[in-house]
XYZ file of C-alpha atoms in Angstrom:
515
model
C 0.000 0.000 0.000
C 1.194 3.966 -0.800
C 2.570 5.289 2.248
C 1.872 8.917 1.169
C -1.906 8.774 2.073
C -0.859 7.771 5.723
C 1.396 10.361 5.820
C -0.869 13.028 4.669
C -3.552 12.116 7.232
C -1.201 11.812 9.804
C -0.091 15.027 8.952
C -3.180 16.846 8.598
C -4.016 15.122 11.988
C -1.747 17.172 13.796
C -1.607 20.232 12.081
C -5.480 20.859 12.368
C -5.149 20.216 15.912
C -5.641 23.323 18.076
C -2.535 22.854 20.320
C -0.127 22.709 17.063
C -1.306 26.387 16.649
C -0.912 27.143 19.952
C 2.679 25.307 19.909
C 3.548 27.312 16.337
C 2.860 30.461 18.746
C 5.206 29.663 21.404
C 7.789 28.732 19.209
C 7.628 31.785 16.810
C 8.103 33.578 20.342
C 10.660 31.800 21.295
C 12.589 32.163 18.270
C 12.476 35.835 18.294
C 14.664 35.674 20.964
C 17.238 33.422 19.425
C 19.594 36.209 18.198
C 19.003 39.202 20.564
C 18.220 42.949 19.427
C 21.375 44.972 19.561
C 19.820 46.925 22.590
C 19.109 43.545 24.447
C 20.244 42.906 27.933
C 20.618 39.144 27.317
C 22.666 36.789 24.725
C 22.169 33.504 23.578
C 25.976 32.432 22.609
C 28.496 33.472 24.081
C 32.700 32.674 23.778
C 34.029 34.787 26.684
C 33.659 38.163 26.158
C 32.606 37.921 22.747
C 29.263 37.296 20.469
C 29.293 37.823 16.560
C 29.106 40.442 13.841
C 25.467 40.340 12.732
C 26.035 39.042 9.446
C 23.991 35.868 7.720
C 26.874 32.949 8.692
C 26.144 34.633 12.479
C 22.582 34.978 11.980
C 22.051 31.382 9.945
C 24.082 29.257 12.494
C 23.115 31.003 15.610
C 19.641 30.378 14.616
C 20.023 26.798 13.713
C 21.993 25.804 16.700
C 19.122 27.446 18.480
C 16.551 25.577 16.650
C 18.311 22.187 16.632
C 18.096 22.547 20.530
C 14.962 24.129 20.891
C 12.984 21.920 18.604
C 15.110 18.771 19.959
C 13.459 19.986 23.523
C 9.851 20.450 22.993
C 9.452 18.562 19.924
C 9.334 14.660 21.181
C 6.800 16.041 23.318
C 4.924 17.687 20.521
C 4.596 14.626 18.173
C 4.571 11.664 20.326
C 1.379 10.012 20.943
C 0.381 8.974 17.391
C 0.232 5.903 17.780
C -1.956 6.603 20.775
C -4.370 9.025 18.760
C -5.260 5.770 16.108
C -6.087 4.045 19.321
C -8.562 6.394 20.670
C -9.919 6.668 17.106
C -10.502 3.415 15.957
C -8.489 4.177 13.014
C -5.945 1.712 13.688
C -7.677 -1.182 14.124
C -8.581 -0.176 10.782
C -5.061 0.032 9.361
C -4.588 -3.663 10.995
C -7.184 -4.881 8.671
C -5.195 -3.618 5.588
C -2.416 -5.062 3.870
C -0.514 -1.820 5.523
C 3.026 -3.315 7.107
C 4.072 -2.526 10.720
C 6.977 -1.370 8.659
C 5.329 1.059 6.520
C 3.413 2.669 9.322
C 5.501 3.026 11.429
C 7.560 5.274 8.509
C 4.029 7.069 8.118
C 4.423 8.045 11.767
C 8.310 9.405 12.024
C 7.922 10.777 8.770
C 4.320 12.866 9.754
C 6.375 13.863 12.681
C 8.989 15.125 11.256
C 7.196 16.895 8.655
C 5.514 19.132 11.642
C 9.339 19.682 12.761
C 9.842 20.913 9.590
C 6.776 22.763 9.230
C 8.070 25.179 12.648
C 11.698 25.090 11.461
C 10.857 26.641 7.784
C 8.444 29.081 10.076
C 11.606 29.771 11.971
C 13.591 30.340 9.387
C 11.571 33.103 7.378
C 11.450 34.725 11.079
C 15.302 35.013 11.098
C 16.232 36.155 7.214
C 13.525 38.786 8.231
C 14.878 39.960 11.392
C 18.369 39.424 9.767
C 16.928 42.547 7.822
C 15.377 44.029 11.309
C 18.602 44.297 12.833
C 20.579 44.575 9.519
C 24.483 46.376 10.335
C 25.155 47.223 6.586
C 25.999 43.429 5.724
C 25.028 41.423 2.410
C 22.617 39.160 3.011
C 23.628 35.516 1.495
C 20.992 33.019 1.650
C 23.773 29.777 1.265
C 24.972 31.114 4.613
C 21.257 30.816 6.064
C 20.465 27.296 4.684
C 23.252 25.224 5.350
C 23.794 24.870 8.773
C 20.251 23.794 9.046
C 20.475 21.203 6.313
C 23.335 19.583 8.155
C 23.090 20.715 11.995
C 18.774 20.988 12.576
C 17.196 18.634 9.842
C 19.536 15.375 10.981
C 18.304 16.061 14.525
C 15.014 16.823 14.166
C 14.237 13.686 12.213
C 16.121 11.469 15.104
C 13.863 13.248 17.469
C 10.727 12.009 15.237
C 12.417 8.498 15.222
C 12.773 8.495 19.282
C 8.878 9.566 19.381
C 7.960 6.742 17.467
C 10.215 4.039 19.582
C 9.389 5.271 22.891
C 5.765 4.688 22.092
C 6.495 1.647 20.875
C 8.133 0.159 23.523
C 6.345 1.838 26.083
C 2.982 1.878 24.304
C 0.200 3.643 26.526
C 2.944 4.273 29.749
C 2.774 8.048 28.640
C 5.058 8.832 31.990
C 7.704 6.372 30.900
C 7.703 8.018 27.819
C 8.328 11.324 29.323
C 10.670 10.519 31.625
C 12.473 8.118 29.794
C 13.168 10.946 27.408
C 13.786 13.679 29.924
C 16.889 11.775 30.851
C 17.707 10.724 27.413
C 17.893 14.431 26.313
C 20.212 15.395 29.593
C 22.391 12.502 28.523
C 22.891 14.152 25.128
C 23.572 17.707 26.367
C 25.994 16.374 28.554
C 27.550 14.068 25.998
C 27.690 16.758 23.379
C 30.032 19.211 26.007
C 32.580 16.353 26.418
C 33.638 16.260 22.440
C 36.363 17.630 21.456
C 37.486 16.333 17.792
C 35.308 13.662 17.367
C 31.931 15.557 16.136
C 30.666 12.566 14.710
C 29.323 11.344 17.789
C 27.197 14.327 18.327
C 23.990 13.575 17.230
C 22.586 17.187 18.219
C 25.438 18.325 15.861
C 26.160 21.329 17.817
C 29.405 21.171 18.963
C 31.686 21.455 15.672
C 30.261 25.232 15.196
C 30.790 25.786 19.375
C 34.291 24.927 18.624
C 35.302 26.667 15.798
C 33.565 29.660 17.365
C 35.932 29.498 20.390
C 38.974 28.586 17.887
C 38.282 31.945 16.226
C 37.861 33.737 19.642
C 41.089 31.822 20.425
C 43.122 33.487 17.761
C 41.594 36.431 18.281
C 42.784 37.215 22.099
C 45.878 34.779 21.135
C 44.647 32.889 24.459
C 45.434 29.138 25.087
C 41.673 28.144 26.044
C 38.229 29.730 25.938
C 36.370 28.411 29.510
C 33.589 30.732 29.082
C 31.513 29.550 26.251
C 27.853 29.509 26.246
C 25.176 28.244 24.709
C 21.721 29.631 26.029
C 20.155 32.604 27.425
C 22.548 34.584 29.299
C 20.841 37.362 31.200
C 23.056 40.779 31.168
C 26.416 42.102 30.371
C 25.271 41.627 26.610
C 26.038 45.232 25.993
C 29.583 45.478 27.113
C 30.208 42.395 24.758
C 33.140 42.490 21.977
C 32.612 41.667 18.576
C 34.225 39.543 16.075
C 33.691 38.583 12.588
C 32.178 35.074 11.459
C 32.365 33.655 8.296
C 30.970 30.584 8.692
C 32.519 27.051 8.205
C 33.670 24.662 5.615
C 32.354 21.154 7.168
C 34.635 18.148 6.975
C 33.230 15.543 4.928
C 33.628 13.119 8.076
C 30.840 15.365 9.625
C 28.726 15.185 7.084
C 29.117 11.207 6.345
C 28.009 11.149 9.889
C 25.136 13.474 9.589
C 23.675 10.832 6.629
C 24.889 7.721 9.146
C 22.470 9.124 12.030
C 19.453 9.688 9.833
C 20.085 6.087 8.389
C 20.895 4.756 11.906
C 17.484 6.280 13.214
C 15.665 4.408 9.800
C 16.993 1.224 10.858
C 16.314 1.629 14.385
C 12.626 2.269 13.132
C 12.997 -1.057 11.038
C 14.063 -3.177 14.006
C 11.393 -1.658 15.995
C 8.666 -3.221 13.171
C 9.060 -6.732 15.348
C 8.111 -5.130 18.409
C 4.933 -3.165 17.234
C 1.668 -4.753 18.916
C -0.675 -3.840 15.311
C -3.117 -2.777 17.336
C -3.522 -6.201 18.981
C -6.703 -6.980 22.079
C -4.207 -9.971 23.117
C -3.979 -8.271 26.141
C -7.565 -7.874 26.850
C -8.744 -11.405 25.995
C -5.799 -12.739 28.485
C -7.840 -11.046 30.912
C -10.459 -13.444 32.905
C -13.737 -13.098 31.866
C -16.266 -11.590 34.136
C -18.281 -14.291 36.255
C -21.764 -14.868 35.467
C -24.018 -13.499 37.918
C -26.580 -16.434 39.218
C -29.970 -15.796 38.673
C -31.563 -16.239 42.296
C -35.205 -17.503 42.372
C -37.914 -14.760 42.855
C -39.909 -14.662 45.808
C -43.237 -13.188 46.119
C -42.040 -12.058 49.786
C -42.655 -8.209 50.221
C -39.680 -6.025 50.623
C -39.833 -4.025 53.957
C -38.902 -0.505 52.796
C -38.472 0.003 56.790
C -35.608 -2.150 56.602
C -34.155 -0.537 53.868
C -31.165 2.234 53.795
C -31.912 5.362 54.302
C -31.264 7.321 51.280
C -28.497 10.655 52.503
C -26.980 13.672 50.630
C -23.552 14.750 50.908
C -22.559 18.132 48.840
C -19.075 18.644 50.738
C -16.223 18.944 49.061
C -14.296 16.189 50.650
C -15.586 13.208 49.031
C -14.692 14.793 46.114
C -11.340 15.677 47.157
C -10.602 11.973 48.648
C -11.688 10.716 44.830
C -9.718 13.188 43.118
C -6.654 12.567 45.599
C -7.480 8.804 44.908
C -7.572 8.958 40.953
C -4.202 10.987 41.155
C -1.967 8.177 43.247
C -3.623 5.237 41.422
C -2.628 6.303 38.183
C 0.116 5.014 36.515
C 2.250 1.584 37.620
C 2.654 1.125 41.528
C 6.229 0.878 41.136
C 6.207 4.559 40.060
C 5.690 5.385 43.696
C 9.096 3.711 44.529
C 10.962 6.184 42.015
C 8.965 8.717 44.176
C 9.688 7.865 47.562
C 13.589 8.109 46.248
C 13.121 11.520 44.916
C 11.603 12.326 48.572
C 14.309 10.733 50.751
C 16.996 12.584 48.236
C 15.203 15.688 49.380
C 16.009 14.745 52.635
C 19.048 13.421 52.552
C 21.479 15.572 49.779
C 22.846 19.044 50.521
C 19.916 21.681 50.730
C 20.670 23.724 47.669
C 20.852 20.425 45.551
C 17.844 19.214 47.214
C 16.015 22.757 45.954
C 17.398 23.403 42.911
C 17.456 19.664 40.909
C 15.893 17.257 42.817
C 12.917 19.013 43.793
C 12.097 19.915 39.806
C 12.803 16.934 38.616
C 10.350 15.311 41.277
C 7.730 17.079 40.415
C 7.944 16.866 36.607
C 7.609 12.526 36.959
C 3.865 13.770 37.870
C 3.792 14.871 34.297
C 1.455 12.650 33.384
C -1.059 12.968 37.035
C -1.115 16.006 37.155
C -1.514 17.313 33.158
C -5.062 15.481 33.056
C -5.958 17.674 35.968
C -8.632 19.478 33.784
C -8.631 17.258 30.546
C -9.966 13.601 32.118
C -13.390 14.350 31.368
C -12.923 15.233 27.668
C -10.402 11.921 27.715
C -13.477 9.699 28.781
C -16.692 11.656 27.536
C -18.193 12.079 30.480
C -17.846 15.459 30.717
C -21.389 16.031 30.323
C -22.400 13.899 33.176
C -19.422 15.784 35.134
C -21.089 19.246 34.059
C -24.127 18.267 35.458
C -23.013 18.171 38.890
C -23.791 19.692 41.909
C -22.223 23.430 41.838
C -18.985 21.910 39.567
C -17.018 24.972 39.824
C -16.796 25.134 43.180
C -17.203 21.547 44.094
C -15.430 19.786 41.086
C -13.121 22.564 39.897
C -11.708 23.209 43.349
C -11.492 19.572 44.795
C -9.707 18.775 41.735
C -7.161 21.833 42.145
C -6.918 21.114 45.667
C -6.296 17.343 45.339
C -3.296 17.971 42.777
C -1.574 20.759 44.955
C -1.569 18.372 47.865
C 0.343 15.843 45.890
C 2.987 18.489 44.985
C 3.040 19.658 48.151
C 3.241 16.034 49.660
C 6.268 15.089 48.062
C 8.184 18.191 48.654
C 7.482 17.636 52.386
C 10.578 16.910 53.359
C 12.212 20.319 51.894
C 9.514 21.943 53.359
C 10.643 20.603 56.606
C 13.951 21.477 56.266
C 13.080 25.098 55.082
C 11.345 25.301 58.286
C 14.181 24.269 60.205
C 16.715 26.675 58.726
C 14.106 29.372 58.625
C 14.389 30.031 55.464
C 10.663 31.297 55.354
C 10.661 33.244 51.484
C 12.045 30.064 50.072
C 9.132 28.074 51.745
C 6.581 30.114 50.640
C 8.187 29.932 47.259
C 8.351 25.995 47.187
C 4.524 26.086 48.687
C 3.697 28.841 45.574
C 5.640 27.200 43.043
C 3.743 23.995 43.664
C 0.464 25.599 43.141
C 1.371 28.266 40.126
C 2.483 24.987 38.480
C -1.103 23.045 39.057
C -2.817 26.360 37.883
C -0.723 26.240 34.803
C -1.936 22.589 33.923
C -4.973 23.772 34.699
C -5.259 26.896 31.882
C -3.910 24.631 30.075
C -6.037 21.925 30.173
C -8.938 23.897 30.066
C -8.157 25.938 26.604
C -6.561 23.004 24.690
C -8.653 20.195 26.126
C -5.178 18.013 25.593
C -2.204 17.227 28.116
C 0.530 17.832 25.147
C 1.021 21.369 25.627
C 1.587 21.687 29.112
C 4.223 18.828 28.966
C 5.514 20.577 26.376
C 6.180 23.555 28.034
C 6.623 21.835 31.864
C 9.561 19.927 30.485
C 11.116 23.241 28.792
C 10.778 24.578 32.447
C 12.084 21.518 34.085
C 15.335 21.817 31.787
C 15.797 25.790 31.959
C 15.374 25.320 35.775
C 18.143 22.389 35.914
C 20.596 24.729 33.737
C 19.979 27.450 36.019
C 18.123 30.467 33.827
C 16.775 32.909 36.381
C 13.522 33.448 34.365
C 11.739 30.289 34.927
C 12.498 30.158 38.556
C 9.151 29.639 39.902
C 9.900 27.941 42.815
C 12.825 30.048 44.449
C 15.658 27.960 43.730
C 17.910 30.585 42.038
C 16.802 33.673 43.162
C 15.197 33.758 46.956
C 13.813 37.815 47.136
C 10.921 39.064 49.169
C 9.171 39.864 45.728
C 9.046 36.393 44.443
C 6.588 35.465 46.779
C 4.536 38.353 45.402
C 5.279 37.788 41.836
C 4.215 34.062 42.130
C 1.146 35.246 43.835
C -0.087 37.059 41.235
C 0.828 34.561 38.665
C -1.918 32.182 40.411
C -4.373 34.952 40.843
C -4.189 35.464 36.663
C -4.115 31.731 36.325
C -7.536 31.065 38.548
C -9.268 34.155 36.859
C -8.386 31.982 33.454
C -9.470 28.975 34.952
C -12.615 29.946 36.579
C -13.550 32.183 33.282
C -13.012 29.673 30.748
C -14.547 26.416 32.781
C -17.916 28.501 33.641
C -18.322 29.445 30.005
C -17.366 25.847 28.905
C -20.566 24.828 31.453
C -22.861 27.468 29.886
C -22.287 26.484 26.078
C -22.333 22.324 26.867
């Protein structure tokens, strides 16, 4: 059968999809900032004291060392979860009645996916030839310079990272927070891999790292200095002003880089191959292993009366705490048990490692395995239809609504006892209030988002971007006082939440008017 039709409907899928709009948004944002204004107060890479002549081989590789990272961050998290979507359709337990091959759609899938990669990276780079113009300092503009470090550098990676969405959800099929976390760590492995090359490039599958150096080779020759310790990649916040320039032309690749740039893309194709033997088809083995459901016995009918005397009395409850214990119930039930035992290690670290490790990388990394709890805060109901019946409570906004914010900030909260304790102890009272917010600004934010996409993908698109920038130690997605512990975080955080519930509140009570 024609793979192209599977590819265009895959494709179409997800385009047409309200949170790849929302996702285009963010990223045209976020790429606005990849090569800073020449009044900006931040940079995004830095050798030393040094950043580069705005020219297009500055402009074209800045921008697609940006992107290759950027879109190697959020984008696993963006197109994973195809395989899942034929699921909930029905759609592929259509394909598995075709002569379609596990092979074949499988390719459909990394090949849809990295299509949308594409789709934001050719976005991304009209954005940067026309703010090449924007912040234009009297230099030619050459297109060649533009294109090819995102032919070899981004389009290699991004079509890995379409490969890795595909496996992981192979492999780890409808264990979303595996998937997640399996690439959370998978990433950090590469970013820390990456920094340890020095000549062999090949081995970089981000393909970063041969531009880095020849950046700080230049800058080298430049200051005539034996070593360049200072190089950065990312956004550094101040000092960009008092910054030196030098002149970048660009590079000449070795052809060993580029043979390894075409090995990667055909290493990811095979990996997809091998994967083919592993792929269930869309297979109910597992739910006709399961033991089938007793027969009830039909007891013999009396003509005795029933004593409606004898019978329960019939009570109301409209509290909130039934509510809360279900909500608080659904949230620790969900997922494998053994998920709690990778939780109650991320809570004894937090008691047990140096406080400022404990606060700045355990503690974010703890609460991003609840991913997968705690992004279906406001979605589950959508997930399983039932949101009509859920509509049609008793009061849902403040009954529902609330016990189901409450229920999620208690989790948070729960696990980061033991930091809270210790907080306490070294009365350290702004950074416990900014744990205690930082917990609940990040439940709000599933929340809003929940509520306006009616999906989970967004928000653990843009939780694991915070979870990263937090780890590498950028100031402006601090939100729970790990890097920067003033009076006014408190308040800033505070307000945050305030926005957030207006959102939430607003958008939820016109969802229950118009159902």
């Amino acid at each position: 059968m024609n793979i192209f039709p599977l590819i265009k409907y895959s494709y179409l899928q997800r385009v047409r999809n309200y949170n790849f709009l929302i996702t285009l948004c963010a990223s045209l944002a976020v790429a606005y900032t990849f090569v800073p204004a020449p009044d900006a107060n931040y940079s995004t890479i830095r050798i030393a004291d040094y950043v580069g002549d705005y020219n297009s081989a500055w402009f074209g590789y800045v921008t697609a060392i940006m992107s290759s990272l950027f879109l190697s961050l959020v984008g696993f998290y963006l197109i994973n979860g195809g395989i899942k979507t034929d699921v909930q359709t029905k759609v592929g337990q259509i394909i598995a009645t075709t002569k379609v091959t596990n092979a074949t759609y499988l390719f459909s899938k990394v090949i849809s996916g990295f299509l949308i990669l594409l789709t934001i990276l050719g976005i991304v780079l009209i954005m940067s030839i026309a703010l090449f113009h924007l912040y234009n300092e009297n230099f030619p503009f050459e297109i060649f310079q533009f294109i090819k470090p995102y032919f070899l550098i981004t389009i290699p990676a991004l079509f890995l990272i379409a490969v890795l969405a595909v496996v992981f959800e192979v492999f780890f099929r409808k264990y979303t927070i595996l998937q997640n976390i399996g690439f959370f760590f998978l990433f950090s492995f590469l970013m820390l891999s990456s920094r340890t090359h020095e000549d062999n490039f090949s081995s970089d599958m981000l393909g970063t790292q041969i531009v880095m150096n020849k950046m700080e080779n230049q800058v080298r020759e430049l200051t005539q200095g034996d070593r360049i310790k200072e190089l950065s990649i990312g956004y550094v916040i101040g000092n960009k002003n008092a910054a030196k320039k030098f002149h970048f032309n660009g590079m000449e690749f070795p052809y060993s880089f580029i043979i390894s740039r075409i090995f990667w893309i055909a290493l990811g194709a095979l990996l997809v191959f091998l994967t083919t033997g592993f792929f269930h088809r869309f297979s109910l083995k597992e739910s006709s292993t399961q033991k089938a459901p007793k027969v009830a016995i039909q007891t013999e009918i009396t003509n005795k009366e029933i004593q409606i005397s004898g019978l329960s009395k019939l009570t109301t409850n409209f509290s909130i705490l039934p509510l809360l214990r279900t909500e608080l119930l659904l949230l620790i039930r969900k997922g494998k048990k053994w998920l709690w035992f990778i939780n109650g290690i991320g809570m004894l670290l937090l008691a047990l490692v140096p406080l400022e490790i404990a606060h700045q990388f355990v503690l974010p990394i703890l609460w991003f395995f609840q991913v997968s709890r705690i992004s279906g805060l406001t979605t589950k109901e959508f997930t399983n239809k039932v949101h009509y019946f859920a509509f049609a409570s008793f009061k849902p906004l403040q009954r529902l609504l609330i016990s189901q914010l409450l229920a999620s900030i208690l989790l948070l909260l729960f696990l980061a006892l033991p930091l809270l304790v210790r907080l306490i102890l070294a009365a350290n009272f702004i950074a416990l209030s900014a744990v205690i917010l930082g917990g609940i600004f990040i439940v709000f934010l599933a929340a809003v988002f929940g509520i306006v996409t009616k999906g989970k993908k967004l928000f653990e698109v843009v939780f694991f971007m915070i979870t990263y920038t937090n780890i590498n130690k950028i100031p402006f997605t601090d939100y729970f006082g790990a890097l920067s512990q003033n009076s006014f975080l408190p308040v800033k955080l505070s307000i945050c939440i305030l926005m957030l519930g207006a959102i939430v509140y607003s958008i939820r009570n016109y969802q229950l008017k118009t159902s």
